[in-house]
PDB file of C-alpha atoms in Angstrom:
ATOM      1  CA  UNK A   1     100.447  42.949 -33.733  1.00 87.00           C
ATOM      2  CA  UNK A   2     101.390  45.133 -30.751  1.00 92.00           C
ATOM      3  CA  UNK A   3     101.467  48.730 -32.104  1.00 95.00           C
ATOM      4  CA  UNK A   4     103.009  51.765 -29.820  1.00 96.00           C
ATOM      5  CA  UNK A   5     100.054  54.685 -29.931  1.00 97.00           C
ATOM      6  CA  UNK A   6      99.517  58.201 -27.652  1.00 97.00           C
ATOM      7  CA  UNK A   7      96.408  59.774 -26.975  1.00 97.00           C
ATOM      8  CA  UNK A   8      96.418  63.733 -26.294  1.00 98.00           C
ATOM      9  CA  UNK A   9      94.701  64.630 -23.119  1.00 97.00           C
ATOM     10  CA  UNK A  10      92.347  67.571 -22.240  1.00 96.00           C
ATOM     11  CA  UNK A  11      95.515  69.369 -20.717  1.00 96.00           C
ATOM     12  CA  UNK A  12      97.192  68.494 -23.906  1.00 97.00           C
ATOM     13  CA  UNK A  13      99.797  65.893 -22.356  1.00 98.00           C
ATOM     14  CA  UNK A  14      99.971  62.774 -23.393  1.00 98.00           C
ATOM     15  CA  UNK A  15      99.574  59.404 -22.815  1.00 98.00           C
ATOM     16  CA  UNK A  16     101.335  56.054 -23.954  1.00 98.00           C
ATOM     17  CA  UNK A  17     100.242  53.103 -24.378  1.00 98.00           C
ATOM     18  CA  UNK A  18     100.619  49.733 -26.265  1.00 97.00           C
ATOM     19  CA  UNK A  19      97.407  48.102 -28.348  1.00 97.00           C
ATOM     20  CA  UNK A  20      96.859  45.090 -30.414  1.00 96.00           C
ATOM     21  CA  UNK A  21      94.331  42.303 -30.922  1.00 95.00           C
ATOM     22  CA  UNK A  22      91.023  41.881 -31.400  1.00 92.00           C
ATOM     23  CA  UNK A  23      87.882  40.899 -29.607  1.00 93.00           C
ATOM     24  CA  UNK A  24      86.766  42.457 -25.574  1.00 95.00           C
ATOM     25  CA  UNK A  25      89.074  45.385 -23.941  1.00 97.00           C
ATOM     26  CA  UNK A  26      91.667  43.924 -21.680  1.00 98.00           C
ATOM     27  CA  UNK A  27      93.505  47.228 -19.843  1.00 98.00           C
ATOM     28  CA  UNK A  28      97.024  46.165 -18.601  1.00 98.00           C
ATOM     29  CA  UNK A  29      98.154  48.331 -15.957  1.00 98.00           C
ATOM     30  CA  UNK A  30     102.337  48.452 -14.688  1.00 98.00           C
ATOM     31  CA  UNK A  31     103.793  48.657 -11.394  1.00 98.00           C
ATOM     32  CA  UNK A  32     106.144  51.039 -10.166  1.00 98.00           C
ATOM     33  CA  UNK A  33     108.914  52.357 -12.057  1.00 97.00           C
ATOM     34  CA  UNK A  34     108.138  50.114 -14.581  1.00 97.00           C
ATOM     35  CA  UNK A  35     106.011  50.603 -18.291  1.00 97.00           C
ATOM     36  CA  UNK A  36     103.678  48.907 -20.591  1.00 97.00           C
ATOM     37  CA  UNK A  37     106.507  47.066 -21.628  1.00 96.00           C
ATOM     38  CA  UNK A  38     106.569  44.658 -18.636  1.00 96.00           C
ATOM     39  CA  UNK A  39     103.722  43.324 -19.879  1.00 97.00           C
ATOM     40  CA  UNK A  40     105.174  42.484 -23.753  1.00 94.00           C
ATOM     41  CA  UNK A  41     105.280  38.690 -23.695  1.00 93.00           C
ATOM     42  CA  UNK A  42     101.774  38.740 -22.257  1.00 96.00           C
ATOM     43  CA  UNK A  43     100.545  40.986 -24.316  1.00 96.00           C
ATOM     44  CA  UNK A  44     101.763  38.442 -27.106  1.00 94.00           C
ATOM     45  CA  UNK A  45      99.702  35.935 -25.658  1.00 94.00           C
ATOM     46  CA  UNK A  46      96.202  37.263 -24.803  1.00 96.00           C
ATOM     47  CA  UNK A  47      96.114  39.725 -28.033  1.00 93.00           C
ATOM     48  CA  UNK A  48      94.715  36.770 -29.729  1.00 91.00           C
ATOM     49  CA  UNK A  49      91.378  36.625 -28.231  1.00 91.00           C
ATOM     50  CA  UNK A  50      91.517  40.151 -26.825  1.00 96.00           C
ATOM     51  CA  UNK A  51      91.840  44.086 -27.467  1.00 97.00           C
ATOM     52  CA  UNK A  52      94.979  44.974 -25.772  1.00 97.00           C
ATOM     53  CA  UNK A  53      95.262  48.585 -24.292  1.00 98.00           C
ATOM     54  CA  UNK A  54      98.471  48.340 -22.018  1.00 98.00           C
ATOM     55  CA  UNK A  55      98.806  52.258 -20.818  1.00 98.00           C
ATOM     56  CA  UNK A  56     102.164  54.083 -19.430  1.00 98.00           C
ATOM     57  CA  UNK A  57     101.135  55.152 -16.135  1.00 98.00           C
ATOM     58  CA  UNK A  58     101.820  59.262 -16.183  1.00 98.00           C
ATOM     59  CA  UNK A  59     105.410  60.202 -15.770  1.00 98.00           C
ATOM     60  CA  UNK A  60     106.451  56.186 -16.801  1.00 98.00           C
ATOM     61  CA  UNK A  61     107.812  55.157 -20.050  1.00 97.00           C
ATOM     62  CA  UNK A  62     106.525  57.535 -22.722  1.00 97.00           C
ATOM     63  CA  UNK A  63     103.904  58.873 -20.883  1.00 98.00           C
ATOM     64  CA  UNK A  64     104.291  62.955 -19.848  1.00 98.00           C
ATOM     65  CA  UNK A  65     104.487  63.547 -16.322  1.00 98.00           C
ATOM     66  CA  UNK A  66     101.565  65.593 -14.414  1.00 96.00           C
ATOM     67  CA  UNK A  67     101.961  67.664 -11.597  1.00 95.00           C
ATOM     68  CA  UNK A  68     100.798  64.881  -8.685  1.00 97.00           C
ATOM     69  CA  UNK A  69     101.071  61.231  -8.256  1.00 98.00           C
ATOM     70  CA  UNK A  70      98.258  59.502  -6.318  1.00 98.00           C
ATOM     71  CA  UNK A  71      96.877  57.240  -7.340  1.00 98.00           C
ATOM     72  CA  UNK A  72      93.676  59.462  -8.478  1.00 97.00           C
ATOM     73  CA  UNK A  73      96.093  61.046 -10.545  1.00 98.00           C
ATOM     74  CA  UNK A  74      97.222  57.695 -12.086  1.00 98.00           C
ATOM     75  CA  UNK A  75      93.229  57.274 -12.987  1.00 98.00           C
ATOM     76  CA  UNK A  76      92.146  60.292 -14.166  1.00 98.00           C
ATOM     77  CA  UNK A  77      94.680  59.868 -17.234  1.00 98.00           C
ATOM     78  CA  UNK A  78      94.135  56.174 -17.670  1.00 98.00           C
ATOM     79  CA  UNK A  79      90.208  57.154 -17.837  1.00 98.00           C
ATOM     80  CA  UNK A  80      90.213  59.702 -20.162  1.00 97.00           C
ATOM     81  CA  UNK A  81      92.931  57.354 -22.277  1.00 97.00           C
ATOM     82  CA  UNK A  82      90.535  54.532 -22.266  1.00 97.00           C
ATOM     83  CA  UNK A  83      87.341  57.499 -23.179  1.00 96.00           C
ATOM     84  CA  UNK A  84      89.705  58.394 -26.346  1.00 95.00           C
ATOM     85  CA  UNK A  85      90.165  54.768 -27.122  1.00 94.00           C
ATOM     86  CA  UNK A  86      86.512  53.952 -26.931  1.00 92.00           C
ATOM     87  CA  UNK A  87      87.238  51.181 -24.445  1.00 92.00           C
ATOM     88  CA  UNK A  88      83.758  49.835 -23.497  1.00 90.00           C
ATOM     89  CA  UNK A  89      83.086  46.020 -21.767  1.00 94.00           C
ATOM     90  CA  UNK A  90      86.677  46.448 -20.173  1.00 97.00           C
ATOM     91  CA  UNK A  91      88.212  43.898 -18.153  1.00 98.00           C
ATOM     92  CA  UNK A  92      91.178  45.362 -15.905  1.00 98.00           C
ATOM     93  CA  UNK A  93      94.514  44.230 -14.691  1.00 98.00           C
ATOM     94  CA  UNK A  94      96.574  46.197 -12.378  1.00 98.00           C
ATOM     95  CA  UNK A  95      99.731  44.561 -10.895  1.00 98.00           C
ATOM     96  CA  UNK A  96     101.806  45.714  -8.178  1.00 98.00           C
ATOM     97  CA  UNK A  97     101.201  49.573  -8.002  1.00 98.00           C
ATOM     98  CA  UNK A  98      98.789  49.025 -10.952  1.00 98.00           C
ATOM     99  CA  UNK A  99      96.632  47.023  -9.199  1.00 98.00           C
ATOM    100  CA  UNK A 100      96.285  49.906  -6.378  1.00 98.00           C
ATOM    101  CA  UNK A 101      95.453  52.164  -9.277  1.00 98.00           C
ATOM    102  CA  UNK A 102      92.865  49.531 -10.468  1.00 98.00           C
ATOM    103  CA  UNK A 103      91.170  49.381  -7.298  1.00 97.00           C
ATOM    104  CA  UNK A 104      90.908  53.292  -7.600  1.00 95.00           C
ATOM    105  CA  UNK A 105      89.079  52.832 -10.830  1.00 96.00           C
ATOM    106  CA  UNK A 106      86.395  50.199 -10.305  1.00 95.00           C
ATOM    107  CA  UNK A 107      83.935  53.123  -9.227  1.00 92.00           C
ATOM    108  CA  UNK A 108      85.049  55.607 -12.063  1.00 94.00           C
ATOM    109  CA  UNK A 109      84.946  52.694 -14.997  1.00 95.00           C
ATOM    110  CA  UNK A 110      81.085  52.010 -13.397  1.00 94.00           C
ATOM    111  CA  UNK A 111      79.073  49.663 -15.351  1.00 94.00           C
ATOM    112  CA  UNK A 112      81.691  49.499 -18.423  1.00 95.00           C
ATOM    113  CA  UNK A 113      84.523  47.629 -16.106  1.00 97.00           C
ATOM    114  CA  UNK A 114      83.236  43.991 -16.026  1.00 97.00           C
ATOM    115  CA  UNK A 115      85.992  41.746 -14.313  1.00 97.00           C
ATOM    116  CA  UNK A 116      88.624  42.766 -12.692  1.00 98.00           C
ATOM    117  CA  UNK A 117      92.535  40.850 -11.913  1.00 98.00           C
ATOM    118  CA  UNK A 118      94.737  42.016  -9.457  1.00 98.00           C
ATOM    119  CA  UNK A 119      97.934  40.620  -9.088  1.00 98.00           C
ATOM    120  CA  UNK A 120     100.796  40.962  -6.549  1.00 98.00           C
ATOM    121  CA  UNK A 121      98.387  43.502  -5.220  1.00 98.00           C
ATOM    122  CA  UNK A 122      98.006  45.459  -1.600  1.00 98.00           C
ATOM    123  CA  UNK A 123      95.415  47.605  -0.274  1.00 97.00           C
ATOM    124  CA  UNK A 124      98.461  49.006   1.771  1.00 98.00           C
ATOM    125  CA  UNK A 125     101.970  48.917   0.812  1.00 98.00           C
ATOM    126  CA  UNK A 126     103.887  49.900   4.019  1.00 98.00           C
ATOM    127  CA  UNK A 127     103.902  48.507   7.366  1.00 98.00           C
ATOM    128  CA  UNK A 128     101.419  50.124  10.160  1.00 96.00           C
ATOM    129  CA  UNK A 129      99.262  49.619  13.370  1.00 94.00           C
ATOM    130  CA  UNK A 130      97.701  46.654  12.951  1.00 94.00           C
ATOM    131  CA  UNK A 131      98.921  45.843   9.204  1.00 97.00           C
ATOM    132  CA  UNK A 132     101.938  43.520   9.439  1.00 97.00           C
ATOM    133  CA  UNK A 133     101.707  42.690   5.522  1.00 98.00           C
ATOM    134  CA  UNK A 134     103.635  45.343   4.198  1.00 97.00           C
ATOM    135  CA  UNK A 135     107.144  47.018   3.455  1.00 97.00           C
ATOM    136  CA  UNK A 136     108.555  49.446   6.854  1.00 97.00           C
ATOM    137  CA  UNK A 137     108.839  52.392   5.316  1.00 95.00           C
ATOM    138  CA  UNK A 138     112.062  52.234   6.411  1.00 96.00           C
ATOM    139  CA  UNK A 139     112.747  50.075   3.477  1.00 96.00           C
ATOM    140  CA  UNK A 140     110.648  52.290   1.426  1.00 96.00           C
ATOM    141  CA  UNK A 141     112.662  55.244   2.589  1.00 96.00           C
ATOM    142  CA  UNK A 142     115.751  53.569   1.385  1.00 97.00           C
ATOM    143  CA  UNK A 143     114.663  52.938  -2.025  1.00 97.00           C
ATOM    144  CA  UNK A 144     113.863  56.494  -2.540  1.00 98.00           C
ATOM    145  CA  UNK A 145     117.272  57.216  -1.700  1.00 98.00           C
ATOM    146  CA  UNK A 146     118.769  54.789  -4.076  1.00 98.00           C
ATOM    147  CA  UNK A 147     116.737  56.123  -6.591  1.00 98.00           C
ATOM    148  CA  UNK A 148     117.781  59.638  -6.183  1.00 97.00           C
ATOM    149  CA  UNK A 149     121.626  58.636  -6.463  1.00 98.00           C
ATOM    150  CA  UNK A 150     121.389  56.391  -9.558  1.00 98.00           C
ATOM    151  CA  UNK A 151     117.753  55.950 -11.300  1.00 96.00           C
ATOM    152  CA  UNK A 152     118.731  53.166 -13.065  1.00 95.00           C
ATOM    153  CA  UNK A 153     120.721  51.102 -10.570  1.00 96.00           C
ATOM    154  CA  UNK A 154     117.872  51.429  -8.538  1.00 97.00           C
ATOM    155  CA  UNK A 155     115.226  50.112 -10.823  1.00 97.00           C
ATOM    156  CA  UNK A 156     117.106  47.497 -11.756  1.00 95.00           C
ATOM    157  CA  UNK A 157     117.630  46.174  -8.561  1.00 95.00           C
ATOM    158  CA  UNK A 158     114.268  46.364  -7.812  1.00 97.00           C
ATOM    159  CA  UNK A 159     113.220  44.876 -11.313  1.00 96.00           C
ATOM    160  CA  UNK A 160     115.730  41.397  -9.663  1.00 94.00           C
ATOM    161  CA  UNK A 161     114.208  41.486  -5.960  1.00 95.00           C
ATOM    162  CA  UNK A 162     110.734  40.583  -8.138  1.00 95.00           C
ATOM    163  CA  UNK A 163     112.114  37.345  -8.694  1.00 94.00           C
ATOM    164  CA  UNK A 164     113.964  36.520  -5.354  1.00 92.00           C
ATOM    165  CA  UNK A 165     112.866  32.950  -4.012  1.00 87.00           C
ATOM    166  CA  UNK A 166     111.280  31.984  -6.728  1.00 88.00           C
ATOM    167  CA  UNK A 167     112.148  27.874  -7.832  1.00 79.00           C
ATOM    168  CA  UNK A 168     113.010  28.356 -11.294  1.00 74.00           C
ATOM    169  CA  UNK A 169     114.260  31.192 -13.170  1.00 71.00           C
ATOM    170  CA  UNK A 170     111.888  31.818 -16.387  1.00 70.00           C
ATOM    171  CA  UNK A 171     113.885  32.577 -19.290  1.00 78.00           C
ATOM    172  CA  UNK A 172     111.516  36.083 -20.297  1.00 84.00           C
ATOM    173  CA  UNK A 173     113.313  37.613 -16.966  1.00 90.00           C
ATOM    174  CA  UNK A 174     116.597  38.938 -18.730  1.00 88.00           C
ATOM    175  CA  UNK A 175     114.727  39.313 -21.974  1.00 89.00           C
ATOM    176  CA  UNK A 176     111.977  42.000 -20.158  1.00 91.00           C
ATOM    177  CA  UNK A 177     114.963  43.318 -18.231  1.00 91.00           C
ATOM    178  CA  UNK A 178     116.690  44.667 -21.340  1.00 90.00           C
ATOM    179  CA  UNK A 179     113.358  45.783 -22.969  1.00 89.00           C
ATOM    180  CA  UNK A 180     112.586  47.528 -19.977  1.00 91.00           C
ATOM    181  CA  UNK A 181     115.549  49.015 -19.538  1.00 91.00           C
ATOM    182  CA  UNK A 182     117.466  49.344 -22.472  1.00 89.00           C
ATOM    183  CA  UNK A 183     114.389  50.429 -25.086  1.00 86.00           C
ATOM    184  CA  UNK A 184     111.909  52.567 -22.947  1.00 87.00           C
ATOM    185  CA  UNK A 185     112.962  55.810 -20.451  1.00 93.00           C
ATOM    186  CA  UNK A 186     113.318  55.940 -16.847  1.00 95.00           C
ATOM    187  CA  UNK A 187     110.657  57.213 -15.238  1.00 97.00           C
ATOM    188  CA  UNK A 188     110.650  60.821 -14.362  1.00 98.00           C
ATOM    189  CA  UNK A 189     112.305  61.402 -11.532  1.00 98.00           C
ATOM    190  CA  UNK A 190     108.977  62.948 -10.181  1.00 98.00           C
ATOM    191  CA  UNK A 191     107.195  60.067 -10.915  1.00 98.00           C
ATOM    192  CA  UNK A 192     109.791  57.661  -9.562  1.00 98.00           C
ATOM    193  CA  UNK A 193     110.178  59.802  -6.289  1.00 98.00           C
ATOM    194  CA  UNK A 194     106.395  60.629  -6.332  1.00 98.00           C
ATOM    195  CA  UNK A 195     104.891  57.152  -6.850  1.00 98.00           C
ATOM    196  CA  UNK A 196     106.614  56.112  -3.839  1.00 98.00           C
ATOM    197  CA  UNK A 197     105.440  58.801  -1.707  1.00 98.00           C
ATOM    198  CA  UNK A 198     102.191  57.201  -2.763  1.00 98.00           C
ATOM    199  CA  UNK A 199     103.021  53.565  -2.048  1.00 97.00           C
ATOM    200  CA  UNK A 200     103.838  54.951   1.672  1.00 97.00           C
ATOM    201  CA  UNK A 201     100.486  57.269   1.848  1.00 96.00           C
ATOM    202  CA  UNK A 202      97.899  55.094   0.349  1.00 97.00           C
ATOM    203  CA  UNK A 203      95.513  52.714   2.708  1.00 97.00           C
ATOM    204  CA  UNK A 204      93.104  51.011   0.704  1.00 96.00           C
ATOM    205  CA  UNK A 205      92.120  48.751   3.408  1.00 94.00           C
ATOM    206  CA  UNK A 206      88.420  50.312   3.932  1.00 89.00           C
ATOM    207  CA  UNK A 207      87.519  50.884   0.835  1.00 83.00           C
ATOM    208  CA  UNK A 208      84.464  48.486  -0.579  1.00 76.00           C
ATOM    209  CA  UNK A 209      83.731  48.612  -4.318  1.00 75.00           C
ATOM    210  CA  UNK A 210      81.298  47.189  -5.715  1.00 80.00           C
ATOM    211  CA  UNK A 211      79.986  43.332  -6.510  1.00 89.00           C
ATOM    212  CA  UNK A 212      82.339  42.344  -9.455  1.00 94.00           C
ATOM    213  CA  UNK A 213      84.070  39.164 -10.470  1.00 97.00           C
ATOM    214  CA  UNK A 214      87.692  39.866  -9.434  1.00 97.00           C
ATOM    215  CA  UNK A 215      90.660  37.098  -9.612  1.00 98.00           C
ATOM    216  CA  UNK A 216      93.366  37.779  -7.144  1.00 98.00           C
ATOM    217  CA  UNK A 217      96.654  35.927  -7.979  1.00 98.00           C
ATOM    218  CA  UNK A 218      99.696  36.000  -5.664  1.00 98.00           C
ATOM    219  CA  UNK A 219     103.315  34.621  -5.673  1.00 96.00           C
ATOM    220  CA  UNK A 220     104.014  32.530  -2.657  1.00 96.00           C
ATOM    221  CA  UNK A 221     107.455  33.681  -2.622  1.00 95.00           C
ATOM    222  CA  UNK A 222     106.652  37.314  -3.390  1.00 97.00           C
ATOM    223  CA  UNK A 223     109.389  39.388  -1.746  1.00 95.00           C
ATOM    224  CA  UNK A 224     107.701  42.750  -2.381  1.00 97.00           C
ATOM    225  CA  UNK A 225     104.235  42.521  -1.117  1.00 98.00           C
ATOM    226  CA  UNK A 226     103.507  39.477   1.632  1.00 97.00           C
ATOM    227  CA  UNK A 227     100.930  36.982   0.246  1.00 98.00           C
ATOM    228  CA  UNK A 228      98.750  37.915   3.401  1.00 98.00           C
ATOM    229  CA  UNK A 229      98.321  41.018   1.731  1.00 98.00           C
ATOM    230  CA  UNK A 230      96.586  39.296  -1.638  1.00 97.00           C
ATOM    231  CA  UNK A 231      94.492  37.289   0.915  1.00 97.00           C
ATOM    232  CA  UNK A 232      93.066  40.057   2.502  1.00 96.00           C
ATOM    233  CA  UNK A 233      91.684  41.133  -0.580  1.00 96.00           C
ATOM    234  CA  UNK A 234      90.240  38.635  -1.374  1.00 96.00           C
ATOM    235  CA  UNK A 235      88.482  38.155   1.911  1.00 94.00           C
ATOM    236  CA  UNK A 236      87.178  41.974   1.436  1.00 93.00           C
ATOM    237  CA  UNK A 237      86.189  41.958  -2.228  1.00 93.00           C
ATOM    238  CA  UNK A 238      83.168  40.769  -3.483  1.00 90.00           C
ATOM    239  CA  UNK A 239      83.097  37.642  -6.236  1.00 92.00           C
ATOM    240  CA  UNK A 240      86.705  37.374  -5.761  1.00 96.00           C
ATOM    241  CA  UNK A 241      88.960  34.102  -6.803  1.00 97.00           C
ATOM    242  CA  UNK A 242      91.964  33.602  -5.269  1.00 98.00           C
ATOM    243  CA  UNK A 243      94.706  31.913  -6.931  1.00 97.00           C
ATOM    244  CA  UNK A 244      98.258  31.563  -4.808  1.00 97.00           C
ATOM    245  CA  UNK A 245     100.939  30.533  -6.885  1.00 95.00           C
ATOM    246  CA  UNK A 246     104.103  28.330  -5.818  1.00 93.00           C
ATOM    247  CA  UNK A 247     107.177  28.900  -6.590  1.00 92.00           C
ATOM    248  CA  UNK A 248     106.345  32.652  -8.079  1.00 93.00           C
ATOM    249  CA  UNK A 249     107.799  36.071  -6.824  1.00 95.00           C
ATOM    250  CA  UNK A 250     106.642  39.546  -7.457  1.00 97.00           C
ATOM    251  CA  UNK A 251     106.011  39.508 -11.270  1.00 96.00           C
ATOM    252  CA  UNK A 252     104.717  35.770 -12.380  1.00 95.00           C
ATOM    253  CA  UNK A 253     103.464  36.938 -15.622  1.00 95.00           C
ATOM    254  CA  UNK A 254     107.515  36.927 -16.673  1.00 94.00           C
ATOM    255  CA  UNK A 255     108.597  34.006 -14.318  1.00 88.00           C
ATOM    256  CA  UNK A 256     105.901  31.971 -14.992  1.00 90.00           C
ATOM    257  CA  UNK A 257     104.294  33.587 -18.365  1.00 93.00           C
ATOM    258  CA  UNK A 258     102.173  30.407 -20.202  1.00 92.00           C
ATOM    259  CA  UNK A 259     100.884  29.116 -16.780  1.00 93.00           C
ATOM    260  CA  UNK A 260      99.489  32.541 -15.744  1.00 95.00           C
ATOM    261  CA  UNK A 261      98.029  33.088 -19.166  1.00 96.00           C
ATOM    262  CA  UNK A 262      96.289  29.992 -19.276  1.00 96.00           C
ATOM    263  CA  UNK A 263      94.833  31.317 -15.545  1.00 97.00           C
ATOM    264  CA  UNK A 264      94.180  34.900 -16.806  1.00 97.00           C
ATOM    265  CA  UNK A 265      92.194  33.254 -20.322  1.00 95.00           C
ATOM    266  CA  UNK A 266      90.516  30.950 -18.119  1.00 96.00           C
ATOM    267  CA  UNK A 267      89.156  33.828 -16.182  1.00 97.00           C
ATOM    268  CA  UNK A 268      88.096  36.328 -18.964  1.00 96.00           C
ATOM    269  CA  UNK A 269      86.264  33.495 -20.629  1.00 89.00           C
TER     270      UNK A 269
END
């Protein structure tokens, strides 16, 4: 059983999060503008043979806001949530945005974080000078602006593009969609506008943690973050697997839910 929990932090906000299951700590983090919630039907799945902890990032779902959003920021709470949980042997998934923020923690998480998974994950999010695998901020720009005229329109939107391209249309899409959506906040309008201030500032591109076995899975027909992006990572991490996946957009834990859980078990055996 999934159960909803908080955790008070040392400035007394709190954070969110969803746990369940039994067995090593799995951490499950979100992309933007999205919550723990995303990752429901997975959750479902992997809770059998593993402790779930599935944070809020700050400002997201249920989670208070903070007064910055880089992606240390994101970190520092999801650190001291997973000290109050007494998350040790942790194995780490960050998607999308969440993945970023994963690659911020390998260092603080030390010798407790023992595998790590990114998926549809970029050391850089926007376009630049020699970086072709990215968003023009441009685009970026634009979202912002959507997003500051109608919150929800624009998340929703941006929830769809996830799945443009992909071959078949999993049936989980419309049911995450309405969880998402229709049973969780909107981010904080901070958050929202913050987060993507961060997905323009952040360049990951140098940074060189340490030896640790890290699967890398990527949607061929990701239409938010190029393949080549996933690829580079996995050229510049240690131990890393790379696993590019047909057919799959942005988000192929929905789209393509009992094939990527059979990857991801495979993996944390």
């Amino acid at each position: 059983m999934i159960i909803h929990k908080f955790c008070r932090l040392d400035d007394g906000r709190s954070v969110s999060y969803r746990a369940g299951g039994d067995g090593p700590v799995l951490v499950l983090l979100h992309g933007w503008g999205m919550s723990s919630l995303v990752f429901s039907p997975l959750m479902q799945r992997l809770s059998c043979c593993r402790r779930i902890i599935a944070p809020d990032l700050r400002g997201h779902g249920h989670s208070h806001g903070g007064p910055g959003y880089a992606l240390g920021d994101f970190a520092a709470d999801i650190e001291q949530c997973l000290n109050l949980a007494g998350a040790e042997e942790i194995a780490l998934l960050g998607w999308s945005l969440g993945g970023m923020v994963a690659l911020e923690m390998v260092e603080r998480l030390g010798e407790r974080l023992k595998k790590l998974i990114l998926v549809s994950t970029t050391p850089c999010f926007v376009q630049r000078d020699g970086w072709p695998h990215g968003q023009p901020a441009s685009r970026v720009n634009a979202l912002s602006r959507r997003f500051r005229r109608d919150p929800a329109a624009a998340l929703e939107g941006f929830f769809l593009q996830q799945f443009d391209g992909e071959t078949k249309q999993g049936p989980l899409i419309q049911t995450c969609k309405h969880e998402l959506f229709d049973l969780a906040p909107l981010p904080l309008a901070s958050a929202g506008l913050g987060g993507l201030s961060t997905l323009c500032d952040a360049d990951l591109r140098e940074l060189s943690p340490r030896c640790l076995p890290t699967l890398i899975m990527h949607g061929r027909c990701d239409a938010i973050i190029p393949p080549a992006a996933g690829e580079y990572l996995a050229r510049r991490l240690p131990e890393a697997q790379w696993k590019l996946l047909d057919g799959v957009g942005h988000a192929p834990f929905i789209g393509r839910l009992d094939f990527c859980a059979d990857i991801l078990a495979d993996f944390l055996i």
